[in-house]
Amino acid sequence: MERSVLVSRFRALTYAAVTLLSFILLTGCSTTSQLIETGDIKIGMTLEEFESVMFWESDVDSDPSMKNHGGSGYGNDKLFHGYRIAYGGNQEKMFVFDRRSVLIAITDTIGDAEQMISNRRISSLQGQQQMRSSANLVDAYRVHGNKADHDICYMIAENADPEGTYLAEAKLRKLGCVNRVASDKVMGPPKSSSNSSDPLTNDEIQGLLDLSKNVQQSAEDQDTERPVIKIVSVKSDGPRGIIFGVVVDNSGVAELAINGRKIGFEQDGRFKYLTYVPNEGLDVAIRAVDFMGLVTTKSFRLERTVNDSKASSLTPVNPLIGPKQKLSRHRAALIIGVENYEASAPAQFASRDAQVFADYAREKLGIHAVNIKVLTDSGASEREILTALKVWLPTAVKPEKTDLYVFFAGHGMPTADGSSAYLVPYDGDVRLLEDTAISLKRFFDEIGAAKPRTSTFFFDNCYAGITRSEERL
């Protein structure tokens, strides 16, 4: 009895350990889409390289289609016209390898993969015009090779085969409708020996199939030229960039990508690409792959243009014009303007705006010059601003009597989670807000501690991380 219990417990523990190990192995693997996005799987790689990065389940032989597993697989039955089709993930993607074991296409379904191979074969053969006249039967096999048997016989019966290509295809397949042509007299007398109603022998059929294969292989082997990428124009208007170009190839272009992102192109090869151009410019890499797996890459630099043509239509500020208040010793102003930062992009005109507001405070708000504190650029460091808040402000403000005016022009930045905002001083670093900037909450708390009768605030900044010239911090 005890032995039976121990055996049962041992089996249970073994099963749990195997299950846990399987979970760890599976969860540690990237999905097929992730491998494509990271570039671990890409057009032009060899089958050996593909197998080194793709996750393969141990029991692939028992489930070659990988319907029940998270890996990938293929079998000999997935050779289509000499091309190998591999399954990725839970049939998430299909990978097509040519006769040289080079990855030439990635499709969503097995049907798309087979159609791509068929189109590629036709395209390659049509590109070699001198090969097309080698034999009428070979031409028939190439043109009608993907049609169903009943469609072939229907076209023959409806007398819709003036060139005899459907009859030739029927002979290759040994269809019964071939023997009915002479008796029904639908097609009339044969035009040539290739249209004869006599069935082909096995040796003749095999010879034609070999000829078809050689014609196709010769056409493909002659394409050794890589795709050609021509850049027609590159333009930028501030952050907006646009690229016009053309891509062409003898055997056809299978894929076009810019900076790792696949893009579409016209039948004649023309393409257009819109992109964001950061302030420092953008490195552009265009990659084209043809149906033979040949790759061409073109790289260049896209600089961002600065458009300073916009002119302000606002009337210049003149603090001397208009009504003004009488001078009062119960008013004070703290004015801060940071235009040229030590470690951040400049805030255009911020320093000048602060100086203009100081004139406005004297001329319009009736504030004595001794009660106005102005901090600009290097004089508006974190230390200087905190000194003004903690040392100068209590001396300039009489509790419950002084009306305080506060002006700040410069950068403002929110935290990553948006829970709080910061004023960036001259020596502040937008990457280290909590350590080098002053939070709005602290700014208001320090002012509140001085207990002014009223507080009026003027903030000329943005909390979206964008400068006045629309540049990102």
Coordinates of C-alpha atoms in Angstrom, one line a residue:
M1 CA 0.0 0.0 0.0
E2 CA 2.8 2.5 1.0
R3 CA 4.7 1.6 -2.2
S4 CA 1.7 2.4 -4.3
V5 CA 1.2 5.7 -2.6
L6 CA 4.9 6.6 -3.1
V7 CA 4.7 5.7 -6.8
S8 CA 1.6 7.8 -7.3
R9 CA 3.2 10.8 -5.6
F10 CA 6.4 10.3 -7.6
R11 CA 4.4 10.3 -10.8
A12 CA 2.5 13.5 -9.8
L13 CA 5.7 15.3 -8.9
T14 CA 7.3 14.2 -12.2
Y15 CA 4.3 15.5 -14.2
A16 CA 4.3 18.8 -12.3
A17 CA 8.0 19.3 -13.0
V18 CA 7.7 18.5 -16.7
T19 CA 4.7 20.9 -17.0
L20 CA 6.6 23.7 -15.2
L21 CA 9.7 23.1 -17.5
S22 CA 7.5 23.2 -20.6
F23 CA 5.9 26.4 -19.4
I24 CA 9.4 28.0 -18.8
L25 CA 10.6 26.9 -22.2
L26 CA 7.6 28.1 -24.1
T27 CA 7.2 31.5 -22.3
G28 CA 10.9 32.2 -22.8
C29 CA 10.5 32.1 -26.6
S30 CA 9.7 35.0 -28.8
T31 CA 6.6 34.8 -31.0
T32 CA 7.0 34.7 -34.8
S33 CA 5.8 38.3 -35.2
Q34 CA 8.3 39.5 -32.6
L35 CA 11.2 37.8 -34.4
I36 CA 10.2 39.5 -37.6
E37 CA 9.8 42.9 -35.9
T38 CA 13.3 42.7 -34.2
G39 CA 14.9 41.6 -37.5
D40 CA 16.0 38.2 -36.3
I41 CA 14.0 36.8 -39.2
K42 CA 14.3 38.8 -42.4
I43 CA 14.1 38.4 -46.2
G44 CA 17.4 37.1 -47.6
M45 CA 18.5 35.0 -44.7
T46 CA 19.4 31.3 -45.3
L47 CA 17.4 28.3 -44.1
E48 CA 20.3 27.5 -41.7
E49 CA 20.1 31.0 -40.2
F50 CA 16.3 30.7 -40.0
E51 CA 16.5 27.5 -38.1
S52 CA 19.0 28.9 -35.6
V53 CA 16.6 31.6 -34.4
M54 CA 13.2 30.0 -34.8
F55 CA 11.9 28.0 -31.9
W56 CA 11.4 24.3 -32.8
E57 CA 9.1 22.0 -30.8
S58 CA 10.6 18.6 -29.9
D59 CA 7.7 16.6 -31.3
V60 CA 7.5 18.4 -34.6
D61 CA 7.4 15.1 -36.4
S62 CA 4.1 14.2 -34.8
D63 CA 2.5 17.6 -35.7
P64 CA 4.3 19.0 -38.7
S65 CA 1.8 21.8 -39.2
M66 CA 2.4 22.9 -35.6
K67 CA -1.3 23.5 -34.9
N68 CA -1.0 22.6 -31.3
H69 CA 2.4 24.0 -30.4
G70 CA 4.1 27.4 -30.3
G71 CA 7.1 26.6 -32.5
S72 CA 7.5 26.0 -36.2
G73 CA 8.0 23.2 -38.6
Y74 CA 7.8 21.8 -42.1
G75 CA 7.9 18.4 -43.9
N76 CA 8.9 17.1 -47.3
D77 CA 5.2 17.3 -48.3
K78 CA 5.6 21.1 -48.2
L79 CA 7.8 21.3 -51.2
F80 CA 5.9 23.3 -53.8
H81 CA 7.5 23.4 -57.3
G82 CA 10.9 23.0 -55.5
Y83 CA 10.3 25.8 -53.0
R84 CA 10.1 25.0 -49.3
I85 CA 7.3 26.4 -47.2
A86 CA 7.9 26.5 -43.4
Y87 CA 5.3 27.1 -40.8
G88 CA 5.9 29.8 -38.1
G89 CA 4.3 29.6 -34.7
N90 CA 0.7 28.4 -34.6
Q91 CA 0.6 28.8 -38.4
E92 CA 0.9 32.5 -37.7
K93 CA 3.2 33.1 -40.7
M94 CA 4.5 31.2 -43.7
F95 CA 8.1 31.4 -44.8
V96 CA 9.0 30.6 -48.4
F97 CA 12.6 29.4 -49.3
D98 CA 13.8 29.1 -52.9
R99 CA 15.9 26.3 -54.4
R100 CA 19.0 27.9 -52.9
S101 CA 17.4 27.7 -49.4
V102 CA 17.1 31.5 -49.2
L103 CA 14.1 33.2 -47.6
I104 CA 12.3 35.1 -50.3
A105 CA 8.8 35.8 -48.9
I106 CA 6.8 35.9 -45.7
T107 CA 3.0 35.3 -46.1
D108 CA 0.0 35.0 -43.8
T109 CA -1.4 31.7 -45.2
I110 CA -0.2 28.6 -47.1
G111 CA -2.5 29.6 -50.0
D112 CA -0.8 33.0 -50.3
A113 CA 2.6 31.3 -50.3
E114 CA 1.7 28.9 -53.1
Q115 CA 0.2 31.7 -55.1
M116 CA 3.3 33.8 -54.7
I117 CA 5.5 30.9 -55.9
S118 CA 3.2 30.4 -59.0
N119 CA 3.3 34.1 -59.8
R120 CA 7.0 34.1 -59.4
R121 CA 7.5 31.2 -61.8
I122 CA 5.3 32.9 -64.4
S123 CA 7.1 36.2 -64.0
S124 CA 10.5 34.6 -64.3
L125 CA 9.6 32.7 -67.5
Q126 CA 7.9 35.7 -69.1
G127 CA 11.1 37.7 -68.6
Q128 CA 13.0 35.4 -70.9
Q129 CA 11.2 35.9 -74.3
Q130 CA 13.6 33.8 -76.2
M131 CA 12.8 30.7 -74.1
R132 CA 9.1 30.9 -74.7
S133 CA 9.1 29.5 -78.2
S134 CA 11.1 26.3 -77.3
A135 CA 7.9 24.1 -77.3
N136 CA 4.2 24.7 -77.5
L137 CA 3.5 22.1 -74.8
V138 CA 6.0 23.7 -72.5
D139 CA 4.2 27.0 -73.0
A140 CA 0.9 25.3 -72.3
Y141 CA 2.2 23.8 -69.0
R142 CA 3.5 27.3 -67.9
V143 CA 0.2 29.1 -68.8
H144 CA -2.4 26.6 -67.6
G145 CA -0.5 24.7 -64.9
N146 CA -2.6 26.0 -62.1
K147 CA -6.0 25.5 -63.6
A148 CA -8.3 22.6 -62.5
D149 CA -8.9 19.6 -64.8
H150 CA -12.6 20.4 -65.4
D151 CA -11.6 24.0 -66.5
I152 CA -9.1 22.6 -69.1
C153 CA -11.7 20.2 -70.6
Y154 CA -14.4 22.9 -70.5
M155 CA -12.3 25.3 -72.6
I156 CA -11.6 22.5 -75.1
A157 CA -15.3 21.5 -75.4
E158 CA -16.4 25.1 -75.9
N159 CA -14.0 25.5 -78.8
A160 CA -12.1 28.2 -76.8
D161 CA -8.7 26.9 -77.5
P162 CA -7.6 28.4 -80.9
E163 CA -3.8 28.0 -80.1
G164 CA -4.2 24.5 -78.8
T165 CA -2.7 25.3 -75.4
Y166 CA -5.5 23.8 -73.4
L167 CA -5.4 20.6 -75.4
A168 CA -1.6 20.4 -74.8
E169 CA -2.2 20.8 -71.1
A170 CA -4.8 18.0 -71.2
K171 CA -2.3 15.7 -72.9
L172 CA 0.3 16.4 -70.2
R173 CA -2.3 15.4 -67.6
K174 CA -3.7 12.4 -69.6
L175 CA -7.2 13.7 -69.3
G176 CA -10.1 11.7 -70.9
C177 CA -11.3 14.7 -72.8
V178 CA -8.3 14.4 -75.1
N179 CA -9.7 11.2 -76.7
R180 CA -13.1 12.8 -77.3
V181 CA -11.8 15.7 -79.3
A182 CA -11.4 13.8 -82.6
S183 CA -14.8 12.1 -82.4
D184 CA -16.7 15.2 -81.4
K185 CA -14.9 17.3 -84.0
V186 CA -15.1 20.3 -81.8
M187 CA -11.6 21.5 -82.5
G188 CA -11.5 20.5 -86.2
P189 CA -8.4 19.1 -87.8
P190 CA -5.2 19.5 -85.8
K191 CA -3.1 22.6 -86.7
S192 CA 0.2 21.0 -85.9
S193 CA 1.7 17.9 -84.4
S194 CA 1.6 19.5 -81.0
N195 CA -2.3 19.6 -81.3
S196 CA -2.7 16.0 -82.4
S197 CA -5.3 14.1 -80.5
D198 CA -3.0 11.1 -80.1
P199 CA -2.1 10.6 -76.4
L200 CA 1.5 11.3 -75.4
T201 CA 3.7 8.5 -74.3
N202 CA 5.1 8.4 -70.8
D203 CA 8.6 9.2 -72.1
E204 CA 7.2 12.2 -74.1
I205 CA 5.4 13.6 -71.0
Q206 CA 8.5 13.2 -68.9
G207 CA 10.7 14.8 -71.5
L208 CA 8.3 17.8 -71.7
L209 CA 8.3 18.2 -67.9
D210 CA 12.1 18.1 -67.8
L211 CA 12.2 20.7 -70.6
S212 CA 9.8 22.9 -68.7
K213 CA 11.9 22.6 -65.6
N214 CA 15.1 23.4 -67.5
V215 CA 13.5 26.5 -69.1
Q216 CA 12.3 27.8 -65.8
Q217 CA 15.6 27.1 -64.0
S218 CA 17.6 28.7 -66.9
A219 CA 15.5 31.8 -66.7
E220 CA 15.9 32.1 -63.0
D221 CA 19.6 31.4 -63.1
Q222 CA 20.2 34.2 -65.6
D223 CA 18.9 36.8 -63.1
T224 CA 22.0 37.7 -61.1
E225 CA 21.4 41.4 -61.0
R226 CA 20.3 43.0 -57.8
P227 CA 17.3 45.4 -57.5
V228 CA 17.9 49.0 -58.5
I229 CA 16.8 51.8 -56.1
K230 CA 16.6 55.3 -57.5
I231 CA 15.8 58.3 -55.2
V232 CA 13.8 60.9 -57.2
S233 CA 13.5 63.5 -54.4
V234 CA 13.9 64.0 -50.7
K235 CA 12.1 66.9 -49.0
S236 CA 11.4 68.1 -45.5
D237 CA 9.3 70.8 -44.1
G238 CA 10.2 71.1 -40.4
P239 CA 9.3 67.7 -38.8
R240 CA 7.6 66.4 -42.0
G241 CA 9.8 64.4 -44.4
I242 CA 8.8 62.9 -47.7
I243 CA 10.7 60.6 -50.0
F244 CA 9.9 59.8 -53.7
G245 CA 11.7 57.0 -55.5
V246 CA 11.6 54.0 -57.9
V247 CA 12.6 50.4 -57.4
V248 CA 13.0 47.9 -60.3
D249 CA 14.3 44.4 -60.9
N250 CA 14.4 41.8 -63.7
S251 CA 12.7 39.1 -61.8
G252 CA 10.4 41.4 -59.9
V253 CA 10.6 43.1 -56.5
A254 CA 9.4 40.9 -53.6
E255 CA 9.8 43.4 -50.7
L256 CA 10.6 47.1 -50.1
A257 CA 11.3 48.4 -46.6
I258 CA 12.5 51.8 -45.2
N259 CA 14.2 51.7 -41.8
G260 CA 12.9 48.2 -41.3
R261 CA 9.2 49.0 -42.1
K262 CA 7.7 47.4 -45.2
I263 CA 6.1 49.8 -47.6
G264 CA 4.0 49.5 -50.7
F265 CA 4.9 50.5 -54.2
E266 CA 3.2 50.9 -57.6
Q267 CA 3.3 48.3 -60.3
D268 CA 5.9 50.4 -62.2
G269 CA 8.1 50.5 -59.0
R270 CA 7.3 54.1 -57.9
F271 CA 7.0 54.6 -54.1
K272 CA 6.3 57.5 -51.7
Y273 CA 7.2 57.5 -48.0
L274 CA 6.2 60.0 -45.3
T275 CA 8.2 60.1 -42.1
Y276 CA 8.8 62.2 -39.0
V277 CA 12.2 64.1 -39.0
P278 CA 13.5 64.8 -35.5
N279 CA 15.5 68.0 -34.9
E280 CA 18.8 66.3 -35.2
G281 CA 17.9 64.7 -38.6
L282 CA 17.2 61.1 -39.7
D283 CA 19.3 58.3 -41.1
V284 CA 17.3 56.6 -43.9
A285 CA 18.0 53.0 -45.0
I286 CA 16.0 51.6 -48.0
R287 CA 16.2 47.8 -48.6
A288 CA 14.8 46.0 -51.7
V289 CA 14.7 42.3 -52.2
D290 CA 13.8 40.6 -55.5
F291 CA 12.2 37.2 -56.0
M292 CA 15.6 35.6 -56.3
G293 CA 16.5 36.7 -52.8
L294 CA 19.0 39.3 -54.1
V295 CA 19.2 42.4 -51.9
T296 CA 20.1 46.1 -52.5
T297 CA 20.4 48.7 -49.8
K298 CA 20.6 52.5 -50.2
S299 CA 21.3 54.8 -47.2
F300 CA 21.3 58.6 -46.9
R301 CA 20.7 61.4 -44.4
L302 CA 17.5 63.4 -44.2
E303 CA 18.1 66.7 -42.6
R304 CA 15.3 68.7 -41.0
T305 CA 14.7 72.2 -42.5
V306 CA 14.0 75.1 -40.3
N307 CA 11.3 77.5 -41.5
D308 CA 11.8 80.9 -40.0
S309 CA 9.7 82.7 -42.6
K310 CA 6.7 83.1 -40.2
A311 CA 6.5 86.7 -39.1
S312 CA 4.5 87.9 -36.1
S313 CA 1.6 90.1 -36.9
L314 CA 1.2 91.2 -33.3
T315 CA 1.7 94.9 -32.4
P316 CA 5.0 95.3 -30.5
V317 CA 4.6 95.6 -26.7
N318 CA 4.9 99.1 -25.3
P319 CA 4.6 99.4 -21.5
L320 CA 4.5 103.2 -21.8
I321 CA 1.1 103.3 -23.6
G322 CA -2.2 103.0 -21.9
P323 CA -3.5 103.5 -18.3
K324 CA -1.5 102.6 -15.3
Q325 CA -1.9 102.2 -11.5
K326 CA -0.4 104.5 -8.9
L327 CA 2.9 103.4 -7.2
S328 CA 2.3 101.3 -4.1
R329 CA 4.7 99.9 -1.5
H330 CA 2.3 97.0 -1.0
R331 CA 3.0 95.4 -4.4
A332 CA 5.9 93.1 -5.4
A333 CA 6.9 91.1 -8.5
L334 CA 9.0 88.0 -8.9
I335 CA 10.0 87.7 -12.6
I336 CA 11.9 84.7 -14.1
G337 CA 12.9 84.2 -17.7
V338 CA 15.1 81.4 -19.0
E339 CA 15.9 81.5 -22.7
N340 CA 19.4 79.9 -23.0
Y341 CA 19.6 76.7 -20.9
E342 CA 22.7 75.0 -19.8
A343 CA 21.6 71.4 -20.7
S344 CA 18.3 71.9 -22.6
A345 CA 17.1 73.4 -25.9
P346 CA 16.6 77.2 -25.8
A347 CA 13.2 78.8 -25.1
Q348 CA 13.1 81.6 -27.6
F349 CA 12.5 85.1 -26.4
A350 CA 11.9 84.0 -22.8
S351 CA 14.6 86.3 -21.3
R352 CA 13.5 89.3 -23.4
D353 CA 9.9 88.7 -22.3
A354 CA 10.9 88.7 -18.7
Q355 CA 12.7 92.1 -19.1
V356 CA 9.6 93.5 -20.9
F357 CA 7.4 92.3 -18.1
A358 CA 9.7 94.0 -15.5
D359 CA 9.1 97.3 -17.4
Y360 CA 5.4 96.5 -17.4
A361 CA 5.4 96.0 -13.7
R362 CA 7.0 99.3 -13.1
E363 CA 5.1 101.4 -15.6
K364 CA 1.6 99.7 -15.5
L365 CA 1.3 97.8 -12.2
G366 CA 2.7 100.6 -10.0
I367 CA 5.4 98.4 -8.4
H368 CA 8.6 100.1 -7.0
A369 CA 11.8 98.9 -8.6
V370 CA 13.1 97.7 -5.2
N371 CA 10.2 95.4 -4.9
I372 CA 10.9 93.7 -8.3
K373 CA 13.1 90.6 -8.5
V374 CA 14.3 89.7 -12.0
L375 CA 16.1 86.4 -12.7
T376 CA 17.2 85.5 -16.3
D377 CA 19.2 82.8 -18.0
S378 CA 22.3 81.8 -15.8
G379 CA 20.9 83.9 -13.0
A380 CA 17.8 81.8 -12.9
S381 CA 19.4 78.5 -11.7
E382 CA 17.7 76.3 -9.3
R383 CA 19.7 77.8 -6.4
E384 CA 18.9 81.4 -7.4
I385 CA 15.2 80.7 -7.8
L386 CA 15.0 78.9 -4.4
T387 CA 16.9 81.8 -2.8
A388 CA 14.4 84.3 -4.2
L389 CA 11.5 82.2 -2.9
K390 CA 12.9 81.5 0.6
V391 CA 15.1 84.6 1.3
W392 CA 13.9 87.6 -0.9
L393 CA 10.2 86.9 -0.9
P394 CA 9.6 87.0 2.9
T395 CA 11.3 90.4 3.0
A396 CA 9.4 91.9 0.0
V397 CA 5.9 90.6 1.1
K398 CA 4.1 91.8 4.1
P399 CA 1.7 89.1 5.2
E400 CA -1.9 89.7 4.2
K401 CA -1.0 93.2 2.8
T402 CA 1.1 92.8 -0.3
D403 CA -0.3 92.0 -3.7
L404 CA 2.2 89.7 -5.4
Y405 CA 2.7 89.3 -9.2
V406 CA 4.7 86.2 -10.4
F407 CA 6.0 85.8 -14.0
F408 CA 7.7 82.7 -15.4
A409 CA 8.8 82.2 -19.0
G410 CA 10.8 79.1 -19.9
H411 CA 10.4 75.3 -20.1
G412 CA 7.8 73.3 -18.2
M413 CA 7.8 69.5 -18.1
P414 CA 5.4 66.9 -16.7
T415 CA 6.5 63.7 -15.1
A416 CA 6.3 60.5 -17.1
D417 CA 3.1 59.4 -15.5
G418 CA 1.6 62.9 -15.7
S419 CA 1.0 63.1 -12.0
S420 CA 3.0 66.3 -11.5
A421 CA 4.6 69.2 -13.4
Y422 CA 8.0 71.0 -13.0
L423 CA 9.5 74.4 -13.9
V424 CA 12.9 73.9 -15.5
P425 CA 15.6 76.3 -14.2
Y426 CA 18.7 77.3 -16.1
D427 CA 20.7 74.3 -14.9
G428 CA 17.8 71.8 -15.0
D429 CA 17.9 68.6 -16.9
V430 CA 14.5 67.4 -18.4
R431 CA 15.7 63.8 -17.9
L432 CA 16.2 64.4 -14.1
L433 CA 13.2 66.5 -13.3
E434 CA 12.8 65.4 -9.6
D435 CA 16.5 66.1 -9.0
T436 CA 17.2 69.3 -11.0
A437 CA 13.8 71.0 -11.5
I438 CA 11.3 72.7 -9.2
S439 CA 7.9 71.2 -8.9
L440 CA 4.9 73.5 -9.3
K441 CA 3.6 72.3 -6.0
R442 CA 6.7 73.4 -4.2
F443 CA 6.7 76.7 -6.1
F444 CA 3.2 77.5 -5.0
D445 CA 3.9 76.3 -1.4
E446 CA 6.9 78.6 -1.0
I447 CA 4.9 81.5 -2.3
G448 CA 2.0 80.6 0.0
A449 CA 4.3 80.5 3.0
A450 CA 5.0 84.3 2.5
K451 CA 1.2 84.9 2.9
P452 CA 0.6 87.7 0.3
R453 CA -2.8 89.3 0.2
T454 CA -3.3 88.3 -3.4
S455 CA -1.1 86.3 -5.9
T456 CA -1.4 86.8 -9.7
F457 CA 0.5 84.3 -11.8
F458 CA 1.7 84.7 -15.5
F459 CA 3.1 81.4 -16.9
D460 CA 4.5 81.4 -20.4
N461 CA 5.5 77.8 -20.8
C462 CA 4.3 74.4 -22.1
Y463 CA 4.0 71.1 -20.3
A464 CA 3.9 69.0 -23.5
G465 CA 7.7 68.8 -23.7
I466 CA 7.8 71.1 -26.8
T467 CA 9.8 74.3 -27.2
R468 CA 8.5 77.5 -28.6
S469 CA 9.9 76.6 -31.9
E470 CA 8.0 73.3 -31.8
E471 CA 11.1 71.2 -31.0
R472 CA 10.9 68.3 -28.6
L473 CA 12.9 68.6 -25.4

